[in-house]
Amino acid sequence: MAAAKPVYNKILLKLSGEALAGENGFGIDPEIITTIAAEIYDVVKLGVQLSVVIGGGNIFRGLAASSAGMDRASADYMGMLATVMNSLALQDALESAGVKTRVQSAIEMREIAEPYIRRKAVRHLEKGRVVIFAAGTGNPYFTTDTAASLRAMEIGADVILKATKVDGVYDADPAKVPTAVKFDSLSYLDVLKNGLQVMDATATSLCMDNDLPIIVFNLTQAGNIFKVVTGESIGTIVKGES
Ligand code: GTP
């Protein structure tokens, strides 16, 4: 492990809000967030520039609320606020683990976070700080996956690491179909044409147009962030040609 070298210099880690909830399925599990912070610490120690986008589904689901009758824009803004809570929680866990962290919010709330300023974010990363991008893109109708793609592009990330609860992308839901087959590699078009569960179409298209690879991997297995960053081929990579 001591000799491990990163194969990516600048990464954007996309965490779902649910990843923080653990078994509870709701809220923030302190043990889980501490574990994630420790894994991020190991990667930052390699000298990798690491930024994070977190969803908010463990606190509030905009889409679900809007399908239950709530105005979509209002529901999405509430979802964005949920991502701010998750970002502050991760900042706290990271700083307890000894990782310097800055939170930048797409919606200005200067009392609790820096506003999103691209050049400042890039500078923070150069100084070895983890930057957490909160409040999605700041716009309703855009998912946090799209925020992850956008921010990754803006800061010039080499790759998006999309953390999930399964080992990668399968041709069917592995929880329901025991014969489901995992893909090692996929093209953006495969994902879009077959409606595969990687990221939504807006986020995937943005990555395709800018040739930014996405690696879907299982966050629930200890050490996986480190493995992906040091080039172990786990999960599924989505790129130009499969
Ligand atoms: P350098 O100037 O590169 O050293 O970056 P820095 O982030 O250490 O300096 P800065 O003086 O900008 O920030 C010091 C602290 O204040 C950091 O923890 C920032 O996250 C925080 N900070 C900076 N701007 C804001 C803001 O607008 N709102 C809030 N809430 N915190 C801020």
Short mmCIF file of C-alpha atoms and ligand atoms in Angstrom, two decimals:
data_model
loop_
_atom_site.label_atom_id
_atom_site.label_comp_id
_atom_site.label_asym_id
_atom_site.label_seq_id
_atom_site.Cartn_x
_atom_site.Cartn_y
_atom_site.Cartn_z
CA MET A 1 0.00 0.00 0.00
CA ALA A 2 2.94 2.32 0.74
CA ALA A 3 4.07 2.21 -2.89
CA ALA A 4 0.62 2.95 -4.29
CA LYS A 5 0.61 5.86 -6.70
CA PRO A 6 -2.44 7.76 -7.85
CA VAL A 7 -3.42 7.44 -11.50
CA TYR A 8 -5.58 10.57 -11.26
CA ASN A 9 -4.37 13.93 -10.02
CA LYS A 10 -7.64 15.76 -9.70
CA ILE A 11 -10.87 13.98 -8.94
CA LEU A 12 -14.44 14.81 -8.15
CA LEU A 13 -16.15 12.39 -5.81
CA LYS A 14 -19.93 12.24 -6.12
CA LEU A 15 -21.65 10.90 -3.01
CA SER A 16 -25.36 10.33 -2.76
CA GLY A 17 -27.08 11.71 0.30
CA GLU A 18 -28.23 8.18 1.10
CA ALA A 19 -24.59 7.12 1.38
CA LEU A 20 -24.41 9.14 4.60
CA ALA A 21 -27.55 7.62 6.05
CA GLY A 22 -26.30 4.06 6.49
CA GLU A 23 -28.81 1.53 7.76
CA ASN A 24 -31.16 4.25 8.99
CA GLY A 25 -32.01 5.29 5.43
CA PHE A 26 -32.48 8.81 6.78
CA GLY A 27 -30.31 11.54 8.27
CA ILE A 28 -26.58 11.33 8.84
CA ASP A 29 -24.94 8.33 10.47
CA PRO A 30 -21.87 9.63 12.36
CA GLU A 31 -20.04 6.33 11.99
CA ILE A 32 -20.53 6.22 8.21
CA ILE A 33 -19.45 9.81 7.66
CA THR A 34 -16.37 9.24 9.83
CA THR A 35 -15.47 6.20 7.71
CA ILE A 36 -15.89 8.17 4.47
CA ALA A 37 -13.73 10.98 5.90
CA ALA A 38 -10.98 8.48 6.77
CA GLU A 39 -11.05 7.11 3.21
CA ILE A 40 -10.82 10.60 1.78
CA TYR A 41 -7.89 11.31 4.11
CA ASP A 42 -6.00 8.33 2.64
CA VAL A 43 -6.49 9.65 -0.88
CA VAL A 44 -5.60 13.26 -0.08
CA LYS A 45 -2.41 11.99 1.55
CA LEU A 46 -1.34 10.71 -1.87
CA GLY A 47 -1.31 14.32 -3.08
CA VAL A 48 -4.52 13.95 -5.07
CA GLN A 49 -6.66 17.07 -5.46
CA LEU A 50 -10.08 15.98 -4.29
CA SER A 51 -13.42 17.72 -4.50
CA VAL A 52 -16.81 16.43 -3.47
CA VAL A 53 -20.44 16.89 -4.48
CA ILE A 54 -23.05 15.34 -2.16
CA GLY A 55 -26.72 14.77 -2.82
CA GLY A 56 -29.42 15.52 -0.28
CA GLY A 57 -31.76 12.54 -0.56
CA ASN A 58 -31.11 11.39 3.01
CA ILE A 59 -32.78 14.59 4.21
CA PHE A 60 -35.13 15.68 1.47
CA ARG A 61 -35.98 14.36 -1.98
CA GLY A 62 -37.04 17.15 -4.33
CA LEU A 63 -38.33 14.87 -7.05
CA ALA A 64 -40.39 12.75 -4.68
CA ALA A 65 -41.93 15.84 -3.08
CA SER A 66 -42.81 17.32 -6.46
CA SER A 67 -44.45 14.10 -7.61
CA ALA A 68 -46.48 14.25 -4.40
CA GLY A 69 -47.83 17.61 -5.51
CA MET A 70 -45.26 20.14 -4.32
CA ASP A 71 -44.06 22.82 -6.72
CA ARG A 72 -40.96 21.35 -8.40
CA ALA A 73 -38.81 24.46 -8.08
CA SER A 74 -39.58 24.85 -4.35
CA ALA A 75 -38.95 21.15 -3.77
CA ASP A 76 -35.63 21.36 -5.61
CA TYR A 77 -34.53 24.38 -3.56
CA MET A 78 -35.28 22.40 -0.40
CA GLY A 79 -33.18 19.56 -1.82
CA MET A 80 -30.33 22.01 -2.42
CA LEU A 81 -30.50 23.13 1.22
CA ALA A 82 -30.29 19.46 2.24
CA THR A 83 -27.01 19.17 0.31
CA VAL A 84 -25.65 22.11 2.33
CA MET A 85 -26.35 20.24 5.59
CA ASN A 86 -24.60 17.16 4.25
CA SER A 87 -21.66 19.26 3.08
CA LEU A 88 -21.24 20.86 6.50
CA ALA A 89 -21.43 17.43 8.13
CA LEU A 90 -18.73 16.08 5.81
CA GLN A 91 -16.58 19.16 6.36
CA ASP A 92 -16.81 18.58 10.10
CA ALA A 93 -15.89 14.90 9.75
CA LEU A 94 -13.00 15.67 7.40
CA GLU A 95 -11.57 18.37 9.63
CA SER A 96 -11.79 16.01 12.61
CA ALA A 97 -9.78 13.56 10.52
CA GLY A 98 -7.18 16.26 9.87
CA VAL A 99 -8.17 17.16 6.30
CA LYS A 100 -8.40 20.88 5.56
CA THR A 101 -11.71 21.51 3.86
CA ARG A 102 -13.63 24.37 2.29
CA VAL A 103 -17.33 24.35 1.52
CA GLN A 104 -18.50 26.49 -1.38
CA SER A 105 -22.20 26.98 -1.91
CA ALA A 106 -23.90 27.61 -5.25
CA ILE A 107 -26.55 29.56 -3.34
CA GLU A 108 -25.06 32.41 -1.40
CA MET A 109 -25.27 31.97 2.37
CA ARG A 110 -22.07 33.61 3.43
CA GLU A 111 -22.65 33.13 7.15
CA ILE A 112 -22.18 29.41 6.79
CA ALA A 113 -20.17 28.79 3.62
CA GLU A 114 -18.05 30.50 1.01
CA PRO A 115 -19.88 31.34 -2.19
CA TYR A 116 -18.91 29.24 -5.20
CA ILE A 117 -16.02 30.96 -6.97
CA ARG A 118 -14.36 28.74 -9.53
CA ARG A 119 -10.88 30.23 -9.35
CA LYS A 120 -10.91 30.14 -5.56
CA ALA A 121 -11.96 26.50 -5.62
CA VAL A 122 -9.07 25.69 -7.94
CA ARG A 123 -6.67 27.51 -5.62
CA HIS A 124 -7.97 25.66 -2.55
CA LEU A 125 -7.38 22.36 -4.35
CA GLU A 126 -3.85 23.38 -5.29
CA LYS A 127 -3.22 24.06 -1.61
CA GLY A 128 -4.29 20.50 -0.76
CA ARG A 129 -7.69 21.40 0.64
CA VAL A 130 -10.73 19.30 -0.09
CA VAL A 131 -13.45 21.44 -1.65
CA ILE A 132 -17.06 20.45 -1.11
CA PHE A 133 -19.47 21.98 -3.59
CA ALA A 134 -22.81 22.51 -1.87
CA ALA A 135 -26.30 23.48 -3.11
CA GLY A 136 -26.08 21.64 -6.42
CA THR A 137 -25.85 23.96 -9.40
CA GLY A 138 -28.01 26.49 -7.55
CA ASN A 139 -30.81 25.87 -10.05
CA PRO A 140 -33.97 23.82 -9.78
CA TYR A 141 -34.53 21.07 -12.37
CA PHE A 142 -30.84 20.09 -12.21
CA THR A 143 -29.69 17.08 -10.22
CA THR A 144 -26.62 16.87 -8.02
CA ASP A 145 -25.19 14.47 -10.64
CA THR A 146 -25.37 17.35 -13.10
CA ALA A 147 -23.75 19.62 -10.49
CA ALA A 148 -20.97 17.05 -10.15
CA SER A 149 -20.40 17.00 -13.94
CA LEU A 150 -20.46 20.76 -14.17
CA ARG A 151 -18.07 21.36 -11.28
CA ALA A 152 -15.75 18.59 -12.48
CA MET A 153 -15.53 20.32 -15.85
CA GLU A 154 -15.05 23.75 -14.32
CA ILE A 155 -12.14 22.71 -12.10
CA GLY A 156 -10.58 20.51 -14.77
CA ALA A 157 -11.00 17.18 -12.95
CA ASP A 158 -9.57 14.04 -14.63
CA VAL A 159 -12.47 11.84 -13.58
CA ILE A 160 -15.76 11.69 -11.68
CA LEU A 161 -15.95 8.94 -9.10
CA LYS A 162 -19.58 8.10 -8.64
CA ALA A 163 -20.08 6.25 -5.37
CA THR A 164 -22.97 3.80 -5.16
CA LYS A 165 -24.11 0.80 -3.12
CA VAL A 166 -23.33 -1.72 -5.88
CA ASP A 167 -20.10 -2.80 -7.57
CA GLY A 168 -20.73 -1.00 -10.82
CA VAL A 169 -23.25 -0.84 -13.64
CA TYR A 170 -25.23 -4.00 -14.41
CA ASP A 171 -27.57 -4.91 -17.28
CA ALA A 172 -30.35 -5.42 -14.69
CA ASP A 173 -30.82 -4.66 -10.99
CA PRO A 174 -28.47 -7.15 -9.26
CA ALA A 175 -30.59 -6.97 -6.10
CA LYS A 176 -33.56 -8.35 -8.05
CA VAL A 177 -32.01 -10.31 -10.93
CA PRO A 178 -29.37 -12.82 -9.74
CA THR A 179 -28.09 -13.36 -13.31
CA ALA A 180 -27.45 -9.64 -13.87
CA VAL A 181 -24.11 -9.02 -15.59
CA LYS A 182 -21.72 -6.24 -14.61
CA PHE A 183 -20.10 -4.09 -17.26
CA ASP A 184 -16.41 -3.26 -16.82
CA SER A 185 -16.55 -0.49 -19.37
CA LEU A 186 -19.31 1.38 -21.18
CA SER A 187 -19.53 4.27 -23.63
CA TYR A 188 -21.58 7.35 -22.83
CA LEU A 189 -23.88 6.39 -25.72
CA ASP A 190 -24.44 2.90 -24.26
CA VAL A 191 -25.55 4.56 -21.04
CA LEU A 192 -27.83 7.04 -22.77
CA LYS A 193 -29.35 4.61 -25.30
CA ASN A 194 -30.03 1.89 -22.77
CA GLY A 195 -31.09 4.18 -19.94
CA LEU A 196 -28.51 2.60 -17.62
CA GLN A 197 -28.43 3.81 -14.04
CA VAL A 198 -25.17 5.75 -14.02
CA MET A 199 -26.10 9.41 -13.92
CA ASP A 200 -29.09 11.17 -15.42
CA ALA A 201 -29.03 12.08 -19.11
CA THR A 202 -28.07 15.74 -18.59
CA ALA A 203 -25.09 14.80 -16.45
CA THR A 204 -24.02 11.98 -18.78
CA SER A 205 -24.31 14.20 -21.87
CA LEU A 206 -22.22 16.90 -20.23
CA CYS A 207 -19.48 14.33 -19.52
CA MET A 208 -19.75 12.96 -23.06
CA ASP A 209 -19.44 16.39 -24.68
CA ASN A 210 -16.31 17.08 -22.66
CA ASP A 211 -14.83 13.57 -22.65
CA LEU A 212 -14.79 13.28 -18.88
CA PRO A 213 -14.72 9.67 -17.66
CA ILE A 214 -17.07 8.48 -14.90
CA ILE A 215 -16.18 5.54 -12.66
CA VAL A 216 -19.10 3.94 -10.85
CA PHE A 217 -17.95 2.00 -7.80
CA ASN A 218 -19.13 0.56 -4.51
CA LEU A 219 -18.58 2.93 -1.60
CA THR A 220 -19.77 0.44 1.00
CA GLN A 221 -16.59 -1.64 0.64
CA ALA A 222 -13.77 -0.24 2.75
CA GLY A 223 -10.81 1.14 0.84
CA ASN A 224 -12.56 1.41 -2.51
CA ILE A 225 -11.97 5.14 -3.06
CA PHE A 226 -8.24 4.49 -2.60
CA LYS A 227 -8.36 1.51 -4.95
CA VAL A 228 -10.03 3.48 -7.73
CA VAL A 229 -7.64 6.40 -7.36
CA THR A 230 -4.60 4.12 -7.45
CA GLY A 231 -5.79 2.43 -10.63
CA GLU A 232 -7.29 -0.85 -9.46
CA SER A 233 -9.93 -1.77 -11.96
CA ILE A 234 -13.00 -2.01 -9.84
CA GLY A 235 -16.47 -0.81 -10.76
CA THR A 236 -17.49 0.31 -14.22
CA ILE A 237 -15.82 3.03 -16.24
CA VAL A 238 -17.92 5.14 -18.62
CA LYS A 239 -15.89 6.86 -21.31
CA GLY A 240 -15.74 7.63 -25.01
CA GLU A 241 -15.37 4.08 -26.28
CA SER A 242 -16.22 0.96 -24.28
P1 GTP B 1 -6.28 31.39 1.17
O1 GTP B 1 -6.59 32.81 1.01
O2 GTP B 1 -5.92 30.70 -0.10
O3 GTP B 1 -5.32 31.06 2.26
O4 GTP B 1 -7.68 30.66 1.53
P2 GTP B 1 -8.45 30.63 2.89
O5 GTP B 1 -9.74 29.92 2.58
O6 GTP B 1 -7.69 30.05 4.03
O7 GTP B 1 -8.63 32.13 3.21
P3 GTP B 1 -9.88 32.98 3.50
O8 GTP B 1 -9.36 34.13 4.28
O9 GTP B 1 -10.63 33.20 2.24
O10 GTP B 1 -10.78 32.08 4.43
C1 GTP B 1 -10.54 31.81 5.76
C2 GTP B 1 -11.67 30.98 6.30
O11 GTP B 1 -12.89 31.68 6.14
C3 GTP B 1 -11.85 29.64 5.56
O12 GTP B 1 -12.27 28.66 6.48
C4 GTP B 1 -12.96 29.92 4.58
O13 GTP B 1 -13.72 28.76 4.25
C5 GTP B 1 -13.79 30.94 5.35
N1 GTP B 1 -14.49 31.83 4.43
C6 GTP B 1 -13.98 32.57 3.42
N2 GTP B 1 -14.94 33.26 2.80
C7 GTP B 1 -16.10 32.97 3.42
C8 GTP B 1 -17.46 33.36 3.25
O14 GTP B 1 -17.84 34.12 2.38
N3 GTP B 1 -18.37 32.82 4.13
C9 GTP B 1 -17.99 31.95 5.11
N4 GTP B 1 -18.94 31.46 5.91
N5 GTP B 1 -16.74 31.56 5.30
C10 GTP B 1 -15.80 32.06 4.47
#
